[in-house]
Amino acid sequence: MPKVALTTLGCKVNQVETEIMEGLFRNRGYEIVDFSEPADFYIINTCSVTHLGERKSRQLIRRANRLNDNAIIAVTGCYAQIASDEISKIEGVRVVIGTKQRDKIVDLVEKAAREDGLFNEVNDVMHMHEFEDIPLYGTPHRTRAFLKIQDGCCNFCSYCIIPYTRGPIRSRKLESIKTAVDQLVEENFHEIVFTGIHLGAYGRDFKGENISLSDAVEICLANENLKRLRLGSLESIEISSRLLELIKTHKRFTKHLHLPLQAGSDEILKAMNRHYTTAEFARLIENIRREVPDIAISTDIIVGFPGETDELFQKSLEFAKSMKFMKIHVFPYSKREGTPAAKMTNQIDETVKKQRVHLMQKMAEQSATEFYQRFLGRELEVLFEQEQDGYMEGLTSNYIRVYIKNDEKITSGDIRLVKLVKLFKDGILGELI
C-alpha cells in the first residue's frame, strides 16, 4: 500500500482542504502517515499570507525531499498559486496545482509516478465562478468539524494577497451544505464550524436568488441532532440583523464571533481599504452585546502598517482596549509584493513593529483576563476535545477554553456542564457539576 504524508500551513480553510485531499487518497487505498515519516508521496498545502508562511512552505518542501529523495512531492495552496514557477525549481517538486483542481491531486501524483517531468497545473483563478465541491471521504480527526462553504474574496484590502490567490467569491450550494452537515452529524461530530475565505459574502454569487449566510446557518441548524454551530471569521459590516437574531434565539448557535478589526484608527483603516470606521465598528459591537450579553468577540489586529505613526498606533491600542475583546490575534504588517501597501513609501521599521506587537499583546492578555473573570462561578456547557498534561480541555459556546483534571469520567467529544472556578493557563479551571 503506497504511503502519503500531508501537511498544512496557514488558515482553517487550508486545514479543511488538506483533510479533503487526505480523504481522496484514503478512498483510493493509500496509507496516510505522519509528515515526519518516510513516504512515497508528500503533499504540502502552502500559505502566502506572509513571507514567513512562504519561507516555511519552502522549508517543508526541502524536508520532504530529505526524508525520501525518490518521493513524489506535490505542492498546492496559495503560495503555489502565485509562485508556481518559483516552487517548480525547488529540488524534488514534481506536481504544482495552486488553489483549484484539488480533486485531481491523486491522479496527478500517480501520473508523476509513472512519467518523468514536472506537472505544473496552476491556472488563472480570477475566472473561477463555481465552488469546488469535493466529496468528503472520511472525517476529520477532531471533535469539531470544519466545513468549508465559501471560497474567494473581492475585498482587495491593500495589504492582502489572498484575492489574487483565491479568485472571486464562490459559494457552496445549500443542498451540498445540508448533505455534508448530515454526514458529519452521522459521524458523531457535535460541533460544526463554517469556514470560508470571505465567509460573510456567502451567497453573493448566487445572482437573483437572495441567499445569504443566514440561509446556510438555518439549513445547518435544521439538523436537530447537531449540538453546536460556530462561524469562522466574518467582516463586521456583514453581520445582518437576521444573522444576529439567529445567534440570539438559537441555543445551538454558539455565542462567539470573530470580527477582524485590523486597525483602531480611521486613518490606517482607510489606507488598508477597509470599508468601515472605528465609530461604525464600535456601534456594531455595542449592538451585538446588547442583543447577546454573554457573547465573546475576538479579532485580528495588524500593527506597523505603512504610515502608522506612534500617535496612530497609540490610538489603535486605546481603541482596541475599549472594545474589550475576549481574544486578539496580533500580527506585524508583512509586506506582500503585488499589493498596493507594498508600494507605500512610509514603511515601518521591523524593530518598531516588534515593540508594537508586544504592547498590543500585553493589552490583549489583560482584556482576555477581564473577560474570563466575568464568568467565574458560572455553570456552562463544555465540549471536551483532548487530554493534555493530565487535564481534559474543551470549549464553551462563547469560546472559553476550560480545563478539568482528568478522572477518566470524560472522553473526547463529551458535552458536560461545568462550574468555572478559577483562571488557569489560557482559560479557566472547572469542576464537573
Coordinates of C-alpha atoms in Angstrom, one line a residue:
M1 CA 0.0 0.0 0.0
P2 CA 1.6 3.3 -1.0
K3 CA 2.2 5.9 1.8
V4 CA 1.2 9.5 1.6
A5 CA 2.0 12.3 4.1
L6 CA 0.1 15.6 4.0
T7 CA 0.9 18.8 5.9
T8 CA -0.8 22.3 6.1
L9 CA 0.3 25.8 6.6
G10 CA -2.0 28.8 7.2
C11 CA -5.7 29.2 7.8
K12 CA -8.6 26.9 8.8
V13 CA -9.7 26.8 5.1
N14 CA -6.3 25.3 4.2
Q15 CA -6.7 22.7 7.0
V16 CA -10.1 21.7 5.7
E17 CA -8.8 21.4 2.1
T18 CA -5.9 19.2 3.4
E19 CA -8.4 16.9 5.1
I20 CA -10.4 16.7 1.9
M21 CA -7.3 15.7 0.0
E22 CA -6.4 13.2 2.7
G23 CA -9.9 11.7 2.2
L24 CA -9.3 11.4 -1.6
F25 CA -6.1 9.5 -1.0
R26 CA -7.6 7.3 1.6
N27 CA -10.5 6.5 -0.7
R28 CA -8.1 5.3 -3.3
G29 CA -6.4 2.9 -0.9
Y30 CA -3.4 4.9 0.2
E31 CA -2.0 4.7 3.8
I32 CA -1.8 8.1 5.5
V33 CA 1.4 8.6 7.5
D34 CA 2.8 11.4 9.6
F35 CA 4.7 14.1 7.6
S36 CA 7.9 13.3 9.7
E37 CA 7.9 9.7 8.3
P38 CA 9.3 8.3 5.0
A39 CA 6.5 8.3 2.4
D40 CA 6.0 7.7 -1.3
F41 CA 4.1 10.9 -1.8
Y42 CA 4.3 14.2 0.1
I43 CA 1.5 16.8 -0.2
I44 CA 2.3 20.3 1.1
N45 CA -0.6 22.8 1.3
T46 CA 1.1 26.2 1.4
C47 CA 0.3 29.7 2.7
S48 CA 1.1 33.1 1.2
V49 CA -0.4 35.5 3.8
T50 CA 3.1 36.4 5.0
H51 CA 6.7 36.0 3.9
L52 CA 7.1 33.7 6.9
G53 CA 4.4 31.4 5.5
E54 CA 6.2 31.2 2.2
R55 CA 9.5 30.5 3.9
K56 CA 8.0 27.7 6.0
S57 CA 6.5 26.3 2.8
R58 CA 9.9 26.1 1.1
Q59 CA 11.4 24.5 4.3
L60 CA 8.7 21.8 4.3
I61 CA 9.4 21.0 0.6
R62 CA 13.1 20.6 1.3
R63 CA 12.4 18.5 4.5
A64 CA 10.2 16.1 2.4
N65 CA 13.0 15.8 -0.1
R66 CA 15.5 14.9 2.6
L67 CA 13.1 12.2 4.1
N68 CA 12.9 10.5 0.7
D69 CA 14.6 11.9 -2.3
N70 CA 12.7 9.4 -4.5
A71 CA 9.3 10.6 -3.3
I72 CA 6.8 12.5 -5.4
I73 CA 6.3 16.0 -3.9
A74 CA 3.1 17.8 -4.7
V75 CA 2.7 21.5 -3.7
T76 CA -0.7 23.2 -3.5
G77 CA -2.3 26.2 -1.9
C78 CA -1.9 30.0 -2.0
Y79 CA 1.8 30.2 -2.4
A80 CA 1.7 27.6 -5.2
Q81 CA -0.9 29.7 -6.9
I82 CA 1.1 32.9 -7.1
A83 CA 4.6 31.5 -7.4
S84 CA 4.3 28.2 -9.3
D85 CA 7.4 28.8 -11.4
E86 CA 9.5 29.6 -8.2
I87 CA 8.2 26.4 -6.5
S88 CA 8.8 24.3 -9.6
K89 CA 12.5 25.0 -9.4
I90 CA 12.8 23.6 -5.8
E91 CA 14.5 20.2 -5.9
G92 CA 12.1 17.3 -5.6
V93 CA 8.9 19.1 -6.6
R94 CA 7.0 17.1 -9.3
V95 CA 3.4 18.5 -9.0
V96 CA 2.1 22.0 -8.5
I97 CA -1.6 22.7 -8.5
G98 CA -2.4 26.0 -6.8
T99 CA -5.8 26.7 -5.2
K100 CA -8.1 24.7 -7.6
Q101 CA -8.2 21.3 -9.1
R102 CA -7.5 19.7 -5.7
D103 CA -10.0 17.0 -6.8
K104 CA -7.3 15.8 -9.3
I105 CA -4.5 15.5 -6.8
V106 CA -4.4 11.7 -6.7
D107 CA -4.5 11.4 -10.5
L108 CA -1.7 13.9 -10.8
V109 CA 0.7 12.4 -8.3
E110 CA 0.1 8.9 -9.9
K111 CA 0.8 10.4 -13.3
A112 CA 4.0 11.9 -11.9
A113 CA 5.0 8.5 -10.5
R114 CA 4.6 6.9 -14.0
E115 CA 6.1 9.6 -16.1
D116 CA 9.1 11.9 -16.0
G117 CA 9.0 15.6 -15.8
L118 CA 7.2 18.4 -13.9
F119 CA 3.4 18.7 -13.8
N120 CA 2.5 22.4 -13.3
E121 CA -1.3 22.6 -13.4
V122 CA -1.7 26.1 -12.0
N123 CA -4.3 28.1 -13.9
D124 CA -5.8 31.6 -13.5
V125 CA -8.2 31.6 -10.6
M126 CA -9.6 35.0 -11.4
H127 CA -12.1 33.5 -13.8
M128 CA -13.4 30.8 -11.5
H129 CA -17.1 31.1 -10.7
E130 CA -18.1 27.7 -9.3
F131 CA -17.4 26.4 -5.8
E132 CA -15.1 23.4 -5.9
D133 CA -17.3 20.9 -4.2
I134 CA -15.2 17.8 -3.5
P135 CA -16.8 14.9 -1.6
L136 CA -15.7 14.3 1.9
Y137 CA -14.2 10.8 2.2
G138 CA -13.6 10.1 5.8
T139 CA -14.0 12.6 8.6
P140 CA -11.5 14.9 10.4
H141 CA -9.5 13.8 13.4
R142 CA -11.1 16.2 15.8
T143 CA -14.2 16.6 18.0
R144 CA -15.2 19.7 15.9
A145 CA -15.6 19.6 12.2
F146 CA -14.7 22.5 10.0
L147 CA -16.9 22.7 6.9
K148 CA -15.8 25.0 4.0
I149 CA -18.9 26.6 2.5
Q150 CA -17.2 29.6 0.6
D151 CA -14.1 30.5 -1.3
G152 CA -12.6 33.6 -2.9
C153 CA -12.6 37.2 -1.9
C154 CA -13.2 40.6 -3.6
N155 CA -12.4 42.9 -0.8
F156 CA -8.9 43.8 -2.0
C157 CA -7.6 45.1 1.3
S158 CA -4.4 47.0 0.4
Y159 CA -2.1 44.6 2.4
C160 CA -3.6 41.3 1.3
I161 CA -2.6 38.9 -1.5
I162 CA -5.5 36.5 -0.9
P163 CA -7.9 37.8 -3.6
Y164 CA -5.2 37.1 -6.1
T165 CA -4.6 33.6 -4.9
R166 CA -8.2 32.6 -4.3
G167 CA -10.1 34.5 -7.0
P168 CA -13.7 35.8 -6.9
I169 CA -16.4 34.7 -4.5
R170 CA -17.8 31.2 -4.9
S171 CA -20.4 29.7 -2.5
R172 CA -21.3 26.1 -1.8
K173 CA -24.9 25.1 -2.7
L174 CA -27.3 24.9 0.2
E175 CA -28.2 21.3 -0.7
S176 CA -24.5 20.4 -0.6
I177 CA -24.1 22.0 2.8
K178 CA -27.1 20.0 4.1
T179 CA -25.6 16.8 2.8
A180 CA -22.2 17.5 4.4
V181 CA -23.8 18.5 7.7
D182 CA -25.9 15.4 7.8
Q183 CA -22.8 13.3 7.1
L184 CA -20.7 15.0 9.9
V185 CA -23.5 14.6 12.4
E186 CA -23.9 11.0 11.5
E187 CA -20.2 10.6 12.2
N188 CA -20.8 12.0 15.8
F189 CA -19.4 15.5 15.4
H190 CA -21.2 17.6 17.9
E191 CA -19.9 21.0 16.6
I192 CA -19.5 22.2 13.0
V193 CA -17.6 25.3 12.2
F194 CA -18.4 27.1 9.0
T195 CA -15.3 28.4 7.3
G196 CA -14.5 30.4 4.2
I197 CA -12.1 32.9 2.8
H198 CA -14.8 35.6 2.9
L199 CA -17.4 33.8 4.8
G200 CA -19.8 36.8 5.2
A201 CA -20.1 37.1 1.5
Y202 CA -21.7 33.6 1.2
G203 CA -24.4 33.5 -1.4
R204 CA -23.5 36.8 -3.0
D205 CA -22.5 35.0 -6.2
F206 CA -26.0 33.3 -6.4
K207 CA -27.4 36.1 -8.6
G208 CA -31.1 36.7 -8.2
E209 CA -31.6 34.1 -5.5
N210 CA -31.4 36.3 -2.4
I211 CA -29.4 33.7 -0.5
S212 CA -27.1 34.7 2.4
L213 CA -25.1 33.2 5.2
S214 CA -28.2 33.2 7.4
D215 CA -29.7 30.6 5.0
A216 CA -26.7 28.4 5.3
V217 CA -26.9 28.7 9.1
E218 CA -30.6 27.8 9.1
I219 CA -30.2 24.7 7.0
C220 CA -27.4 23.6 9.3
L221 CA -29.4 24.1 12.5
A222 CA -32.4 22.3 10.9
N223 CA -30.5 19.1 11.7
E224 CA -31.7 18.8 15.3
N225 CA -29.0 16.2 16.2
L226 CA -26.3 18.8 15.7
K227 CA -25.3 20.2 19.2
R228 CA -23.4 23.3 18.0
L229 CA -22.8 25.5 15.0
R230 CA -19.9 28.0 15.1
L231 CA -18.9 30.6 12.5
G232 CA -15.4 31.3 11.3
S233 CA -14.1 34.8 10.7
L234 CA -16.6 37.4 9.5
E235 CA -16.3 41.0 8.3
S236 CA -18.1 43.3 10.8
I237 CA -20.1 45.1 8.2
E238 CA -21.6 41.7 7.1
I239 CA -23.4 41.0 10.4
S240 CA -27.0 41.3 9.3
S241 CA -29.9 41.8 11.7
R242 CA -31.2 38.4 10.6
L243 CA -27.9 36.7 11.5
L244 CA -27.8 38.4 14.8
E245 CA -31.3 37.3 15.6
L246 CA -30.3 33.7 14.8
I247 CA -27.4 34.0 17.3
K248 CA -29.7 35.5 19.9
T249 CA -32.5 32.9 19.6
H250 CA -30.8 29.6 18.8
K251 CA -29.2 27.9 21.8
R252 CA -27.2 25.7 19.5
F253 CA -25.7 28.6 17.6
T254 CA -22.6 29.4 19.5
K255 CA -22.2 32.8 21.2
H256 CA -18.9 33.8 19.6
L257 CA -18.0 36.0 16.7
H258 CA -14.6 36.6 15.2
L259 CA -14.7 40.1 13.7
P260 CA -11.3 41.3 12.3
L261 CA -10.8 45.0 13.3
Q262 CA -7.2 45.2 11.7
A263 CA -6.6 48.7 12.9
G264 CA -8.0 51.0 15.5
S265 CA -7.6 54.3 13.7
D266 CA -9.6 55.6 10.8
E267 CA -6.5 56.8 9.0
I268 CA -5.0 53.4 8.8
L269 CA -8.3 51.7 8.1
K270 CA -8.7 53.9 5.1
A271 CA -5.1 53.2 3.9
M272 CA -5.9 49.5 4.3
N273 CA -9.0 49.8 2.1
R274 CA -11.2 48.6 5.0
H275 CA -14.8 49.6 4.5
Y276 CA -15.8 50.9 7.9
T277 CA -14.8 53.5 10.5
T278 CA -13.9 52.9 14.2
A279 CA -17.2 54.5 15.2
E280 CA -19.2 52.2 13.0
F281 CA -17.3 49.2 14.4
A282 CA -17.9 50.3 17.9
R283 CA -21.6 50.8 17.3
L284 CA -21.9 47.3 15.9
I285 CA -20.1 45.8 18.9
E286 CA -22.4 47.7 21.3
N287 CA -25.5 46.4 19.4
I288 CA -24.3 42.8 19.4
R289 CA -23.6 42.8 23.1
R290 CA -26.9 44.4 23.8
E291 CA -28.7 41.6 22.0
V292 CA -26.4 38.8 23.2
P293 CA -24.9 39.9 26.6
D294 CA -22.5 36.9 27.1
I295 CA -21.2 36.8 23.6
A296 CA -17.4 36.5 23.0
I297 CA -15.9 38.7 20.4
S298 CA -12.4 38.0 19.1
T299 CA -10.5 39.9 16.5
D300 CA -7.3 40.4 14.4
I301 CA -5.1 43.5 14.5
I302 CA -2.2 44.4 12.3
V303 CA 0.4 46.7 13.8
G304 CA 3.2 48.6 11.9
F305 CA 1.2 49.2 8.7
P306 CA 2.8 51.7 6.4
G307 CA 2.1 55.2 7.7
E308 CA 1.2 54.1 11.3
T309 CA 2.9 56.8 13.4
D310 CA 3.4 56.4 17.1
E311 CA 0.3 58.6 17.6
L312 CA -1.8 56.4 15.3
F313 CA -0.6 53.2 17.0
Q314 CA -1.5 54.6 20.4
K315 CA -4.9 55.5 19.0
S316 CA -5.3 51.9 17.7
L317 CA -4.1 50.5 21.1
E318 CA -6.6 52.6 23.1
F319 CA -9.5 51.8 20.7
A320 CA -8.8 48.0 20.9
K321 CA -8.6 48.2 24.6
S322 CA -12.0 50.0 24.8
M323 CA -13.6 47.2 22.7
K324 CA -12.9 44.6 25.5
F325 CA -12.2 41.8 23.1
M326 CA -12.0 38.3 24.6
K327 CA -9.1 37.4 22.3
I328 CA -6.9 39.4 19.9
H329 CA -4.6 37.9 17.3
V330 CA -1.8 40.4 16.8
F331 CA 0.2 40.5 13.6
P332 CA 3.1 42.7 12.5
Y333 CA 2.4 44.0 9.0
S334 CA 4.1 41.8 6.4
K335 CA 5.0 43.3 3.1
R336 CA 3.5 41.4 0.2
E337 CA 4.7 42.1 -3.3
G338 CA 1.8 42.6 -5.7
T339 CA -0.3 44.5 -3.2
P340 CA -0.8 48.3 -3.0
A341 CA 0.6 48.5 0.5
A342 CA 3.9 47.1 -0.6
K343 CA 4.5 50.1 -2.8
M344 CA 3.8 52.6 0.0
T345 CA 6.9 54.6 0.9
N346 CA 6.3 55.1 4.6
Q347 CA 7.2 51.5 5.7
I348 CA 7.7 50.9 9.4
D349 CA 11.0 49.6 10.9
E350 CA 10.9 45.9 12.0
T351 CA 12.2 46.8 15.5
V352 CA 9.3 49.2 15.9
K353 CA 6.8 46.6 14.7
K354 CA 8.1 44.1 17.3
Q355 CA 7.7 46.7 20.1
R356 CA 4.1 47.4 19.0
V357 CA 3.3 43.7 18.8
H358 CA 4.5 43.4 22.4
L359 CA 2.4 46.3 23.6
M360 CA -0.7 45.2 21.8
Q361 CA -0.3 41.6 23.0
K362 CA 0.2 42.8 26.6
M363 CA -3.1 44.7 26.4
A364 CA -4.8 41.7 24.8
E365 CA -3.8 39.4 27.7
Q366 CA -5.4 41.9 30.2
S367 CA -8.5 42.1 28.0
A368 CA -8.8 38.3 27.9
T369 CA -8.4 38.1 31.7
E370 CA -11.1 40.6 32.3
F371 CA -13.5 38.7 30.0
Y372 CA -12.8 35.4 31.7
Q373 CA -13.2 36.8 35.2
R374 CA -16.8 37.7 34.3
F375 CA -17.7 34.0 34.1
L376 CA -16.0 32.7 37.3
G377 CA -18.6 30.9 39.4
R378 CA -20.9 30.4 36.4
E379 CA -22.0 27.0 35.1
L380 CA -21.6 26.5 31.3
E381 CA -21.6 23.5 28.9
V382 CA -18.2 22.5 27.6
L383 CA -17.5 20.4 24.5
F384 CA -14.3 18.5 25.5
E385 CA -11.7 17.9 22.9
Q386 CA -8.5 16.4 24.1
E387 CA -6.3 15.4 27.1
Q388 CA -3.1 17.2 27.8
D389 CA -0.8 17.1 30.8
G390 CA -3.4 15.3 33.0
Y391 CA -6.3 17.7 32.1
M392 CA -9.2 17.4 29.7
E393 CA -9.8 20.6 27.8
G394 CA -12.6 21.9 25.7
L395 CA -14.6 25.0 24.7
T396 CA -17.8 26.7 26.0
S397 CA -20.2 28.1 23.5
N398 CA -18.6 31.5 23.9
Y399 CA -15.1 30.1 23.2
I400 CA -13.7 30.0 26.7
R401 CA -11.1 27.2 27.0
V402 CA -11.9 25.2 30.1
Y403 CA -9.7 22.6 31.8
I404 CA -10.7 19.9 34.3
K405 CA -8.5 17.3 36.0
N406 CA -8.9 14.1 34.1
D407 CA -10.5 11.5 36.3
E408 CA -11.4 9.3 33.3
K409 CA -15.1 10.3 33.6
I410 CA -14.8 12.4 30.4
T411 CA -13.9 11.3 26.9
S412 CA -13.2 13.4 23.8
G413 CA -16.5 14.6 22.3
D414 CA -18.4 14.7 25.5
I415 CA -20.5 17.8 26.3
R416 CA -20.8 18.3 30.1
L417 CA -22.0 21.1 32.5
V418 CA -19.0 22.6 34.3
K419 CA -18.6 25.1 37.0
L420 CA -15.9 27.7 36.2
V421 CA -13.7 28.0 39.2
K422 CA -10.5 30.0 38.6
L423 CA -8.2 31.3 35.9
F424 CA -5.9 28.7 34.6
K425 CA -3.4 28.6 31.7
D426 CA -5.1 30.3 28.7
G427 CA -8.6 29.8 30.1
I428 CA -10.4 28.7 33.2
L429 CA -10.2 25.7 35.5
G430 CA -13.5 24.0 36.0
E431 CA -15.3 21.3 38.1
L432 CA -17.9 18.9 36.8
I433 CA -21.4 19.5 38.0

